[in-house]
Structure formats: structure tokens, C-alpha cells
PDB file of C-alpha atoms in Angstrom:
ATOM      1  CA  MET A 410     -84.033  63.231   0.133  1.00 72.00           C
ATOM      2  CA  LYS A 411     -83.936  65.281   3.295  1.00 82.00           C
ATOM      3  CA  GLN A 412     -87.145  66.050   5.163  1.00 93.00           C
ATOM      4  CA  GLU A 413     -87.954  69.760   5.133  1.00 93.00           C
ATOM      5  CA  GLN A 414     -87.400  70.242   8.863  1.00 94.00           C
ATOM      6  CA  VAL A 415     -83.977  68.608   8.619  1.00 95.00           C
ATOM      7  CA  MET A 416     -82.945  70.653   5.583  1.00 96.00           C
ATOM      8  CA  VAL A 417     -84.091  73.969   7.059  1.00 97.00           C
ATOM      9  CA  LYS A 418     -82.330  73.249  10.361  1.00 97.00           C
ATOM     10  CA  GLN A 419     -79.122  72.396   8.526  1.00 97.00           C
ATOM     11  CA  LEU A 420     -79.348  75.604   6.522  1.00 97.00           C
ATOM     12  CA  LEU A 421     -80.014  77.788   9.563  1.00 98.00           C
ATOM     13  CA  ASP A 422     -77.291  76.132  11.640  1.00 97.00           C
ATOM     14  CA  TRP A 423     -74.907  77.389   8.957  1.00 97.00           C
ATOM     15  CA  ALA A 424     -76.512  80.784   8.316  1.00 97.00           C
ATOM     16  CA  LYS A 425     -77.157  82.017  11.866  1.00 98.00           C
ATOM     17  CA  PRO A 426     -73.521  82.267  13.027  1.00 97.00           C
ATOM     18  CA  ASN A 427     -72.375  83.648   9.673  1.00 97.00           C
ATOM     19  CA  GLU A 428     -72.360  87.430  10.117  1.00 97.00           C
ATOM     20  CA  ASN A 429     -72.337  88.049   6.385  1.00 97.00           C
ATOM     21  CA  ILE A 430     -75.714  86.311   5.945  1.00 98.00           C
ATOM     22  CA  ARG A 431     -78.525  88.602   7.083  1.00 98.00           C
ATOM     23  CA  THR A 432     -81.774  87.199   5.700  1.00 98.00           C
ATOM     24  CA  VAL A 433     -82.965  83.849   4.363  1.00 98.00           C
ATOM     25  CA  LEU A 434     -86.253  83.195   2.557  1.00 98.00           C
ATOM     26  CA  MET A 435     -87.795  80.005   1.246  1.00 98.00           C
ATOM     27  CA  THR A 436     -89.917  80.452  -1.888  1.00 97.00           C
ATOM     28  CA  SER A 437     -91.812  78.450  -4.529  1.00 95.00           C
ATOM     29  CA  SER A 438     -93.890  75.313  -3.835  1.00 94.00           C
ATOM     30  CA  ARG A 439     -92.633  74.630  -0.324  1.00 96.00           C
ATOM     31  CA  ALA A 440     -93.698  78.127   0.712  1.00 97.00           C
ATOM     32  CA  ASN A 441     -97.197  77.822  -0.775  1.00 95.00           C
ATOM     33  CA  PRO A 442     -99.757  75.988   1.405  1.00 93.00           C
ATOM     34  CA  TYR A 443    -101.912  75.301  -1.672  1.00 91.00           C
ATOM     35  CA  ALA A 444     -99.161  73.610  -3.682  1.00 92.00           C
ATOM     36  CA  PHE A 445     -98.640  69.853  -3.900  1.00 92.00           C
ATOM     37  CA  THR A 446     -95.282  68.763  -2.514  1.00 92.00           C
ATOM     38  CA  ASP A 447     -93.537  65.434  -2.013  1.00 91.00           C
ATOM     39  CA  LEU A 448     -90.066  64.051  -1.352  1.00 88.00           C
ATOM     40  CA  PHE A 449     -88.864  65.166  -4.821  1.00 92.00           C
ATOM     41  CA  THR A 450     -89.978  68.801  -4.440  1.00 95.00           C
ATOM     42  CA  ASP A 451     -87.063  71.220  -4.813  1.00 95.00           C
ATOM     43  CA  PHE A 452     -85.933  73.513  -2.042  1.00 97.00           C
ATOM     44  CA  ASP A 453     -85.750  77.148  -3.158  1.00 98.00           C
ATOM     45  CA  PHE A 454     -83.658  79.242  -0.795  1.00 98.00           C
ATOM     46  CA  GLU A 455     -82.827  82.921  -1.212  1.00 98.00           C
ATOM     47  CA  ILE A 456     -79.863  84.114   0.831  1.00 98.00           C
ATOM     48  CA  PHE A 457     -79.282  87.830   1.348  1.00 98.00           C
ATOM     49  CA  VAL A 458     -75.844  89.003   2.407  1.00 97.00           C
ATOM     50  CA  ASP A 459     -73.769  92.095   3.085  1.00 96.00           C
ATOM     51  CA  ASP A 460     -70.745  91.046   1.006  1.00 95.00           C
ATOM     52  CA  LEU A 461     -71.758  89.368  -2.248  1.00 94.00           C
ATOM     53  CA  GLU A 462     -68.156  88.794  -3.355  1.00 92.00           C
ATOM     54  CA  ALA A 463     -67.794  86.124  -0.693  1.00 90.00           C
ATOM     55  CA  PHE A 464     -70.281  84.047  -2.708  1.00 91.00           C
ATOM     56  CA  SER A 465     -68.931  84.889  -6.133  1.00 86.00           C
ATOM     57  CA  ASN A 466     -65.719  82.930  -6.335  1.00 82.00           C
ATOM     58  CA  ASP A 467     -65.850  80.128  -3.756  1.00 89.00           C
ATOM     59  CA  ASP A 468     -68.605  77.490  -3.716  1.00 94.00           C
ATOM     60  CA  ALA A 469     -67.080  75.323  -0.999  1.00 94.00           C
ATOM     61  CA  TRP A 470     -70.044  76.193   1.262  1.00 96.00           C
ATOM     62  CA  LEU A 471     -72.275  73.965  -0.866  1.00 97.00           C
ATOM     63  CA  ASP A 472     -70.402  70.841   0.270  1.00 96.00           C
ATOM     64  CA  GLN A 473     -71.672  71.061   3.843  1.00 93.00           C
ATOM     65  CA  PHE A 474     -75.181  70.065   2.731  1.00 96.00           C
ATOM     66  CA  GLY A 475     -74.088  66.776   1.164  1.00 95.00           C
ATOM     67  CA  SER A 476     -72.079  65.191  -1.636  1.00 96.00           C
ATOM     68  CA  LEU A 477     -72.749  66.935  -4.926  1.00 96.00           C
ATOM     69  CA  ILE A 478     -73.815  65.156  -8.089  1.00 97.00           C
ATOM     70  CA  LYS A 479     -74.201  68.312 -10.141  1.00 96.00           C
ATOM     71  CA  LYS A 480     -73.871  72.075  -9.860  1.00 96.00           C
ATOM     72  CA  VAL A 481     -75.095  74.679 -12.316  1.00 97.00           C
ATOM     73  CA  VAL A 482     -73.603  78.151 -11.868  1.00 96.00           C
ATOM     74  CA  LEU A 483     -75.584  81.169 -13.073  1.00 95.00           C
ATOM     75  CA  GLN A 484     -75.135  84.900 -12.664  1.00 93.00           C
ATOM     76  CA  ASN A 485     -77.729  87.548 -13.464  1.00 91.00           C
ATOM     77  CA  GLY A 486     -76.738  91.033 -12.403  1.00 93.00           C
ATOM     78  CA  ASN A 487     -76.330  90.998  -8.626  1.00 94.00           C
ATOM     79  CA  TRP A 488     -77.842  87.531  -8.276  1.00 97.00           C
ATOM     80  CA  ARG A 489     -75.614  84.477  -7.819  1.00 96.00           C
ATOM     81  CA  THR A 490     -77.520  81.262  -8.514  1.00 97.00           C
ATOM     82  CA  ARG A 491     -76.434  77.713  -7.741  1.00 97.00           C
ATOM     83  CA  LEU A 492     -78.682  74.852  -8.870  1.00 98.00           C
ATOM     84  CA  VAL A 493     -77.461  71.750  -7.075  1.00 97.00           C
ATOM     85  CA  LEU A 494     -78.373  68.084  -6.723  1.00 97.00           C
ATOM     86  CA  TYR A 495     -76.945  65.986  -3.911  1.00 97.00           C
ATOM     87  CA  GLU A 496     -76.309  62.256  -3.866  1.00 96.00           C
ATOM     88  CA  ASP A 497     -79.118  61.693  -1.334  1.00 94.00           C
ATOM     89  CA  GLY A 498     -81.565  63.133  -3.918  1.00 94.00           C
ATOM     90  CA  THR A 499     -81.973  66.553  -2.310  1.00 96.00           C
ATOM     91  CA  LYS A 500     -82.274  69.264  -4.969  1.00 97.00           C
ATOM     92  CA  ILE A 501     -81.761  72.890  -3.976  1.00 98.00           C
ATOM     93  CA  ASP A 502     -81.921  76.124  -5.924  1.00 98.00           C
ATOM     94  CA  PHE A 503     -79.816  78.661  -4.031  1.00 98.00           C
ATOM     95  CA  GLN A 504     -80.053  82.324  -4.983  1.00 97.00           C
ATOM     96  CA  VAL A 505     -77.753  84.817  -3.325  1.00 98.00           C
ATOM     97  CA  THR A 506     -77.790  88.604  -3.514  1.00 97.00           C
ATOM     98  CA  THR A 507     -77.322  91.605  -1.241  1.00 97.00           C
ATOM     99  CA  ASN A 508     -79.585  92.389   1.687  1.00 96.00           C
ATOM    100  CA  ASP A 509     -80.564  95.634  -0.040  1.00 96.00           C
ATOM    101  CA  PHE A 510     -82.973  93.598  -2.154  1.00 96.00           C
ATOM    102  CA  VAL A 511     -84.977  92.660   0.947  1.00 96.00           C
ATOM    103  CA  LYS A 512     -85.294  96.330   1.823  1.00 94.00           C
ATOM    104  CA  HIS A 513     -86.460  97.005  -1.724  1.00 94.00           C
ATOM    105  CA  LEU A 514     -88.958  94.154  -1.502  1.00 95.00           C
ATOM    106  CA  ALA A 515     -90.345  95.583   1.729  1.00 93.00           C
ATOM    107  CA  SER A 516     -90.940  98.942   0.025  1.00 93.00           C
ATOM    108  CA  MET A 517     -93.006  97.477  -2.838  1.00 93.00           C
ATOM    109  CA  PRO A 518     -96.768  98.077  -2.660  1.00 91.00           C
ATOM    110  CA  GLU A 519     -97.318  94.882  -4.680  1.00 93.00           C
ATOM    111  CA  LEU A 520     -95.206  91.765  -4.539  1.00 95.00           C
ATOM    112  CA  PRO A 521     -93.584  90.319  -7.673  1.00 96.00           C
ATOM    113  CA  ASP A 522     -95.269  87.078  -8.725  1.00 95.00           C
ATOM    114  CA  ALA A 523     -92.434  84.896  -7.444  1.00 94.00           C
ATOM    115  CA  TYR A 524     -93.082  86.155  -3.886  1.00 96.00           C
ATOM    116  CA  ASP A 525     -96.837  86.616  -4.153  1.00 95.00           C
ATOM    117  CA  ASN A 526     -96.935  82.905  -5.004  1.00 95.00           C
ATOM    118  CA  GLY A 527     -95.533  82.265  -1.529  1.00 96.00           C
ATOM    119  CA  TYR A 528     -92.528  82.894   0.685  1.00 97.00           C
ATOM    120  CA  LYS A 529     -91.438  82.011   4.200  1.00 97.00           C
ATOM    121  CA  VAL A 530     -89.002  84.025   6.277  1.00 98.00           C
ATOM    122  CA  LEU A 531     -86.493  81.574   7.739  1.00 98.00           C
ATOM    123  CA  LEU A 532     -84.038  84.128   9.081  1.00 98.00           C
ATOM    124  CA  ASP A 533     -84.153  87.901   9.553  1.00 98.00           C
ATOM    125  CA  LYS A 534     -81.309  89.250  11.659  1.00 97.00           C
ATOM    126  CA  ASP A 535     -82.162  92.900  10.998  1.00 96.00           C
ATOM    127  CA  GLY A 536     -85.950  92.831  11.260  1.00 96.00           C
ATOM    128  CA  ILE A 537     -86.442  94.165   7.729  1.00 95.00           C
ATOM    129  CA  THR A 538     -88.868  91.558   6.409  1.00 96.00           C
ATOM    130  CA  LYS A 539     -91.764  92.849   8.514  1.00 94.00           C
ATOM    131  CA  GLY A 540     -92.599  95.392   5.834  1.00 92.00           C
ATOM    132  CA  ILE A 541     -92.954  92.797   3.058  1.00 96.00           C
ATOM    133  CA  SER A 542     -96.561  92.319   1.991  1.00 95.00           C
ATOM    134  CA  ALA A 543     -98.173  88.992   2.770  1.00 95.00           C
ATOM    135  CA  PRO A 544     -98.490  86.680  -0.240  1.00 95.00           C
ATOM    136  CA  SER A 545    -101.908  86.179  -1.793  1.00 94.00           C
ATOM    137  CA  TYR A 546    -100.884  82.806  -3.307  1.00 94.00           C
ATOM    138  CA  MET A 547    -102.830  83.897  -6.407  1.00 91.00           C
ATOM    139  CA  ALA A 548     -99.925  84.853  -8.686  1.00 89.00           C
ATOM    140  CA  TYR A 549    -100.126  81.825 -10.966  1.00 92.00           C
ATOM    141  CA  ILE A 550    -103.847  81.134 -10.810  1.00 95.00           C
ATOM    142  CA  THR A 551    -105.234  80.487 -14.313  1.00 96.00           C
ATOM    143  CA  LYS A 552    -106.782  83.671 -15.654  1.00 96.00           C
ATOM    144  CA  LYS A 553    -109.619  84.103 -18.114  1.00 98.00           C
ATOM    145  CA  PRO A 554    -108.383  84.558 -21.691  1.00 98.00           C
ATOM    146  CA  SER A 555    -109.324  87.595 -23.704  1.00 98.00           C
ATOM    147  CA  ALA A 556    -111.504  87.073 -26.755  1.00 98.00           C
ATOM    148  CA  GLU A 557    -108.455  87.782 -28.914  1.00 98.00           C
ATOM    149  CA  ARG A 558    -106.301  85.219 -27.100  1.00 98.00           C
ATOM    150  CA  PHE A 559    -109.066  82.625 -27.324  1.00 98.00           C
ATOM    151  CA  ALA A 560    -109.524  83.184 -31.063  1.00 98.00           C
ATOM    152  CA  ASP A 561    -105.772  83.072 -31.702  1.00 98.00           C
ATOM    153  CA  ILE A 562    -105.379  79.708 -29.949  1.00 98.00           C
ATOM    154  CA  ILE A 563    -108.289  78.200 -31.905  1.00 98.00           C
ATOM    155  CA  ASN A 564    -106.966  79.509 -35.204  1.00 98.00           C
ATOM    156  CA  SER A 565    -103.400  78.355 -34.512  1.00 98.00           C
ATOM    157  CA  PHE A 566    -104.451  74.894 -33.349  1.00 98.00           C
ATOM    158  CA  TRP A 567    -106.433  74.049 -36.456  1.00 98.00           C
ATOM    159  CA  GLY A 568    -103.898  75.664 -38.754  1.00 98.00           C
ATOM    160  CA  ASP A 569    -101.043  73.599 -37.363  1.00 98.00           C
ATOM    161  CA  THR A 570    -102.934  70.302 -37.596  1.00 98.00           C
ATOM    162  CA  ALA A 571    -102.211  70.546 -41.343  1.00 98.00           C
ATOM    163  CA  TYR A 572     -98.471  70.261 -40.627  1.00 98.00           C
ATOM    164  CA  VAL A 573     -99.086  67.063 -38.688  1.00 98.00           C
ATOM    165  CA  ALA A 574    -101.231  65.570 -41.432  1.00 98.00           C
ATOM    166  CA  ASN A 575     -98.789  66.495 -44.183  1.00 98.00           C
ATOM    167  CA  SER A 576     -95.805  65.040 -42.339  1.00 98.00           C
ATOM    168  CA  LEU A 577     -97.668  61.836 -41.473  1.00 98.00           C
ATOM    169  CA  TRP A 578     -98.513  61.341 -45.129  1.00 97.00           C
ATOM    170  CA  ARG A 579     -94.843  61.926 -45.988  1.00 96.00           C
ATOM    171  CA  ASP A 580     -93.849  59.342 -43.348  1.00 96.00           C
ATOM    172  CA  GLU A 581     -91.913  62.050 -41.470  1.00 97.00           C
ATOM    173  CA  LEU A 582     -92.539  60.706 -37.983  1.00 97.00           C
ATOM    174  CA  TYR A 583     -90.010  62.857 -36.163  1.00 98.00           C
ATOM    175  CA  TYR A 584     -91.432  66.150 -37.429  1.00 98.00           C
ATOM    176  CA  SER A 585     -95.034  65.056 -37.015  1.00 98.00           C
ATOM    177  CA  LYS A 586     -94.332  64.140 -33.372  1.00 98.00           C
ATOM    178  CA  TYR A 587     -92.679  67.519 -32.836  1.00 98.00           C
ATOM    179  CA  MET A 588     -95.742  69.319 -34.159  1.00 98.00           C
ATOM    180  CA  LEU A 589     -98.344  67.155 -32.425  1.00 98.00           C
ATOM    181  CA  ASP A 590     -96.664  66.435 -29.102  1.00 98.00           C
ATOM    182  CA  ASN A 591     -94.770  69.691 -28.698  1.00 98.00           C
ATOM    183  CA  VAL A 592     -96.268  72.657 -30.525  1.00 98.00           C
ATOM    184  CA  ILE A 593     -99.919  71.606 -30.578  1.00 98.00           C
ATOM    185  CA  ARG A 594     -99.966  69.902 -27.195  1.00 98.00           C
ATOM    186  CA  PHE A 595     -98.171  72.571 -25.194  1.00 98.00           C
ATOM    187  CA  GLN A 596     -98.875  75.792 -27.055  1.00 98.00           C
ATOM    188  CA  TYR A 597    -102.564  75.245 -27.881  1.00 98.00           C
ATOM    189  CA  LEU A 598    -104.057  72.265 -26.066  1.00 98.00           C
ATOM    190  CA  GLN A 599    -102.483  73.064 -22.705  1.00 98.00           C
ATOM    191  CA  PRO A 600    -104.003  76.561 -22.353  1.00 98.00           C
ATOM    192  CA  VAL A 601    -107.439  75.235 -23.368  1.00 98.00           C
ATOM    193  CA  ILE A 602    -107.219  72.544 -20.671  1.00 98.00           C
ATOM    194  CA  GLU A 603    -106.174  75.239 -18.191  1.00 98.00           C
ATOM    195  CA  TRP A 604    -109.166  77.374 -19.198  1.00 98.00           C
ATOM    196  CA  HIS A 605    -111.443  74.343 -18.908  1.00 98.00           C
ATOM    197  CA  LEU A 606    -110.190  73.880 -15.334  1.00 98.00           C
ATOM    198  CA  GLY A 607    -110.610  77.602 -14.722  1.00 98.00           C
ATOM    199  CA  VAL A 608    -114.280  77.359 -15.696  1.00 98.00           C
ATOM    200  CA  LYS A 609    -114.807  74.228 -13.573  1.00 97.00           C
ATOM    201  CA  HIS A 610    -113.079  75.675 -10.513  1.00 97.00           C
ATOM    202  CA  ASP A 611    -114.262  79.284 -10.779  1.00 97.00           C
ATOM    203  CA  TRP A 612    -110.805  80.490 -11.839  1.00 97.00           C
ATOM    204  CA  SER A 613    -109.298  79.662  -8.463  1.00 95.00           C
ATOM    205  CA  ILE A 614    -106.580  77.044  -9.131  1.00 94.00           C
ATOM    206  CA  ASN A 615    -103.059  76.776 -10.479  1.00 94.00           C
ATOM    207  CA  PRO A 616    -102.450  73.539 -12.459  1.00 95.00           C
ATOM    208  CA  ASN A 617     -98.691  74.250 -12.420  1.00 93.00           C
ATOM    209  CA  LYS A 618     -96.217  74.309 -15.282  1.00 92.00           C
ATOM    210  CA  PHE A 619     -96.807  72.286 -18.457  1.00 94.00           C
ATOM    211  CA  GLY A 620     -99.910  70.564 -17.074  1.00 95.00           C
ATOM    212  CA  ARG A 621     -98.040  69.043 -14.160  1.00 94.00           C
ATOM    213  CA  TRP A 622    -101.140  68.831 -11.966  1.00 95.00           C
ATOM    214  CA  PHE A 623    -103.748  68.180 -14.660  1.00 97.00           C
ATOM    215  CA  LYS A 624    -104.441  64.685 -13.396  1.00 97.00           C
ATOM    216  CA  ARG A 625    -105.162  66.030  -9.921  1.00 96.00           C
ATOM    217  CA  TYR A 626    -107.858  68.389 -11.173  1.00 97.00           C
ATOM    218  CA  LEU A 627    -109.413  66.767 -14.257  1.00 98.00           C
ATOM    219  CA  ASP A 628    -112.307  64.371 -13.785  1.00 97.00           C
ATOM    220  CA  SER A 629    -111.489  60.759 -14.598  1.00 98.00           C
ATOM    221  CA  GLU A 630    -113.317  60.737 -17.948  1.00 98.00           C
ATOM    222  CA  THR A 631    -111.591  63.891 -19.176  1.00 98.00           C
ATOM    223  CA  TRP A 632    -108.220  62.593 -18.035  1.00 98.00           C
ATOM    224  CA  ALA A 633    -108.819  59.328 -19.907  1.00 98.00           C
ATOM    225  CA  GLU A 634    -109.710  61.343 -23.004  1.00 98.00           C
ATOM    226  CA  LEU A 635    -106.447  63.259 -22.659  1.00 98.00           C
ATOM    227  CA  GLU A 636    -104.487  60.011 -22.293  1.00 98.00           C
ATOM    228  CA  ARG A 637    -105.910  58.790 -25.594  1.00 98.00           C
ATOM    229  CA  THR A 638    -104.287  61.723 -27.405  1.00 98.00           C
ATOM    230  CA  TYR A 639    -100.880  60.072 -26.931  1.00 98.00           C
ATOM    231  CA  ALA A 640     -99.412  57.567 -29.384  1.00 98.00           C
ATOM    232  CA  GLY A 641     -96.252  55.584 -30.035  1.00 97.00           C
ATOM    233  CA  ALA A 642     -94.190  55.468 -33.204  1.00 97.00           C
ATOM    234  CA  GLY A 643     -96.668  53.995 -35.697  1.00 97.00           C
ATOM    235  CA  ILE A 644     -97.904  56.300 -38.454  1.00 97.00           C
ATOM    236  CA  GLU A 645    -101.478  54.994 -38.251  1.00 97.00           C
ATOM    237  CA  GLU A 646    -101.671  55.392 -34.479  1.00 98.00           C
ATOM    238  CA  ASN A 647    -100.420  58.953 -34.838  1.00 98.00           C
ATOM    239  CA  TRP A 648    -103.218  59.661 -37.317  1.00 98.00           C
ATOM    240  CA  GLU A 649    -105.615  58.374 -34.668  1.00 98.00           C
ATOM    241  CA  ALA A 650    -103.928  60.533 -32.019  1.00 98.00           C
ATOM    242  CA  LEU A 651    -104.270  63.588 -34.254  1.00 98.00           C
ATOM    243  CA  PHE A 652    -108.028  63.103 -34.654  1.00 98.00           C
ATOM    244  CA  ARG A 653    -108.495  62.319 -30.970  1.00 98.00           C
ATOM    245  CA  THR A 654    -106.564  65.468 -30.071  1.00 98.00           C
ATOM    246  CA  ALA A 655    -108.770  67.446 -32.443  1.00 98.00           C
ATOM    247  CA  ASP A 656    -111.936  66.023 -30.862  1.00 98.00           C
ATOM    248  CA  PHE A 657    -110.661  66.700 -27.363  1.00 98.00           C
ATOM    249  CA  PHE A 658    -109.530  70.234 -28.171  1.00 98.00           C
ATOM    250  CA  SER A 659    -112.804  71.043 -29.917  1.00 98.00           C
ATOM    251  CA  ARG A 660    -114.962  69.835 -27.034  1.00 98.00           C
ATOM    252  CA  LEU A 661    -113.085  71.754 -24.364  1.00 98.00           C
ATOM    253  CA  ALA A 662    -112.664  74.913 -26.445  1.00 98.00           C
ATOM    254  CA  GLN A 663    -116.357  75.038 -27.268  1.00 98.00           C
ATOM    255  CA  GLU A 664    -117.241  74.623 -23.580  1.00 98.00           C
ATOM    256  CA  VAL A 665    -114.848  77.413 -22.612  1.00 98.00           C
ATOM    257  CA  GLY A 666    -116.122  79.680 -25.378  1.00 98.00           C
ATOM    258  CA  LYS A 667    -119.729  79.137 -24.321  1.00 98.00           C
ATOM    259  CA  SER A 668    -118.870  79.889 -20.690  1.00 98.00           C
ATOM    260  CA  LEU A 669    -117.067  83.120 -21.590  1.00 98.00           C
ATOM    261  CA  GLY A 670    -119.462  84.220 -24.324  1.00 98.00           C
ATOM    262  CA  TYR A 671    -116.856  83.849 -27.085  1.00 98.00           C
ATOM    263  CA  GLU A 672    -117.770  82.645 -30.560  1.00 97.00           C
ATOM    264  CA  TYR A 673    -116.263  79.360 -31.678  1.00 98.00           C
ATOM    265  CA  PRO A 674    -115.369  79.129 -35.423  1.00 98.00           C
ATOM    266  CA  MET A 675    -117.143  75.879 -36.225  1.00 98.00           C
ATOM    267  CA  GLU A 676    -117.093  76.446 -39.988  1.00 98.00           C
ATOM    268  CA  TYR A 677    -113.304  76.827 -39.918  1.00 98.00           C
ATOM    269  CA  GLU A 678    -112.986  73.637 -37.860  1.00 98.00           C
ATOM    270  CA  GLN A 679    -115.111  71.685 -40.329  1.00 98.00           C
ATOM    271  CA  LYS A 680    -113.017  72.838 -43.285  1.00 98.00           C
ATOM    272  CA  MET A 681    -109.811  71.849 -41.520  1.00 98.00           C
ATOM    273  CA  ARG A 682    -111.244  68.441 -40.624  1.00 98.00           C
ATOM    274  CA  GLU A 683    -112.117  67.904 -44.275  1.00 98.00           C
ATOM    275  CA  TYR A 684    -108.566  68.828 -45.218  1.00 98.00           C
ATOM    276  CA  LEU A 685    -107.070  66.368 -42.703  1.00 98.00           C
ATOM    277  CA  LEU A 686    -109.232  63.527 -44.011  1.00 98.00           C
ATOM    278  CA  LYS A 687    -108.350  64.417 -47.592  1.00 97.00           C
ATOM    279  CA  VAL A 688    -104.620  64.199 -46.815  1.00 97.00           C
ATOM    280  CA  LYS A 689    -105.050  60.917 -44.942  1.00 97.00           C
ATOM    281  CA  LYS A 690    -106.842  59.368 -47.944  1.00 96.00           C
ATOM    282  CA  LEU A 691    -104.203  60.407 -50.468  1.00 94.00           C
ATOM    283  CA  PRO A 692    -102.549  57.336 -52.011  1.00 91.00           C
ATOM    284  CA  GLN A 693     -98.999  56.700 -50.920  1.00 79.00           C
ATOM    285  CA  ASP A 694     -97.847  56.271 -54.499  1.00 73.00           C
ATOM    286  CA  ALA A 695     -98.660  59.945 -55.053  1.00 71.00           C
ATOM    287  CA  ARG A 696     -95.563  60.847 -53.072  1.00 70.00           C
ATOM    288  CA  SER A 697     -92.650  62.085 -55.077  1.00 64.00           C
ATOM    289  CA  PHE A 698     -89.461  63.675 -53.848  1.00 60.00           C
ATOM    290  CA  THR A 699     -87.073  65.996 -55.591  1.00 57.00           C
ATOM    291  CA  LYS A 700     -83.759  67.290 -54.406  1.00 53.00           C
TER     292      LYS A 700
END
């Protein structure tokens, strides 16, 4: 993996003498002083040019930064995207479009989130980036949920626990894991953990995508409680994980609701818990399958 100074120098040594390239920005985590970065952090470079066709048909320019392992080619309107990984481990997301976009960006009273989250001007041959607003680095800070959003997450979480219980009783491990470790964990538990962190940190942090930085922000006891919601392939241990997830979700959601003045539907939770226990206690010989 290349050090940032080395990578940026290599990029600019190529871009500066190239008359077609007018502006270069670095965005995402490496442009945000509040983000956590390490040797695996991607480089996100945006290259703005006069002639876009020069970057539409020939990708030989990518080879100068190293030996490629993979290249993903994307096109969205006037944007040409190349997602590349080099043999030395350097991963770069290149986005190329015309320099007119920089002029448009400079005319915006408010920055789009991708730039408000952070950007660095690496090259500006025409002096047009001076009009771009400074980033606030607040674009992806966790925001307070509305009462409606809060209620919907609570309702959906408890409703979907029934799918997990039913599939565990049926010995349908694959589907139960999908519901518990995909739908429930990421669609319902994740936002509640984010809101919990928002309350604890006065709604001033960004825990990143899919809970990437949860361990950095959660206290050790809460993190350990989250760890205990994971399970392997055994049906019984997945029953235990389901109930631990329910306990964890309930505790955090009630704390968030109290902080925001939102009512928590305890009666609904109790009825769903009774249902889960009822399913778990059903005898296995009650199962019957028809085609």
C-alpha cells in the first residue's frame, strides 16, 4: 500500500504536465480530518478534464500507478469511473468528468453531501475551486430520528423476530440467519445503535457505513453485549442469539426513546416475546411438511 504522500505525488506528477487535466480533488475519508484512516483506506480521486473522450476508450493511463489486479469500469452520464486495485494493495476509485462540473460546484450555495463530508484540492490549473464552499464535515453525522421513523423501526424489529423464530423451529438455518444477521441486524438494530451513539455523543459523530466504527465509539460493556448477539450454525445458539438481540435492541431503543421523548411500545414487545417463547417450546414432532 502506498503512503498518501507518495500516491498524491505520483498522481500529480502525471496530471500537472497533462494539459487536458485541469483540476484534481481528493474526497471521502482521506479528505476528512475526523475520519479514521489506515493503510487499507481507499484513495478517492476526482479528475476534471477538458476532453472527456480521451478517458472514455483508453485506460492505459491506469498502468502507470502499478500492476493491476482488478478494474471495474462504470459510466454514469458524463462521469467515467474506474475502481482499481493494484498488486501492492493500493485501492483507488478514480472518477473523471469535465471541468465544467467544478464550475458548477463552485456556484452551489450548499455542497452536496459527498463534498461537504470533505474534499481536498490537489490541483487547480484555472483557479476555479476558490469559489467552492468549505466542507462542514457534518454530512454523514447521525441525525435524530423522527417519532414516525422511531416507531417504524421498533414495529418492524419485533415483527420480523417472528420470521426468525419460525424458521429456527423449522430447522431452516439459512433463512433464519438471513433474517437475523441481515435484515434485523442491519435494517433495525444498526440505526438504533447509531441513535444510541447520537444520544451519548450529542449527535456529533459519524459511525460510518454498516457500523464500521461502532467498536471505536461504544463503551466496552455495550460492545460486549453486541458481540453476544452473534452465533454460529447451531439452531440452539441461534435461539440464544435471537433473545440476546431482542434484549440488546430493547435496552437501547428504550434509552433512545426516553432521551427523545418518544413512547416505547412495551406491551407490543411483551406480546412478541411471548410469541417467540411459544414457538421455541413447540415440540419438533409437530412439524409436518406438504408439497
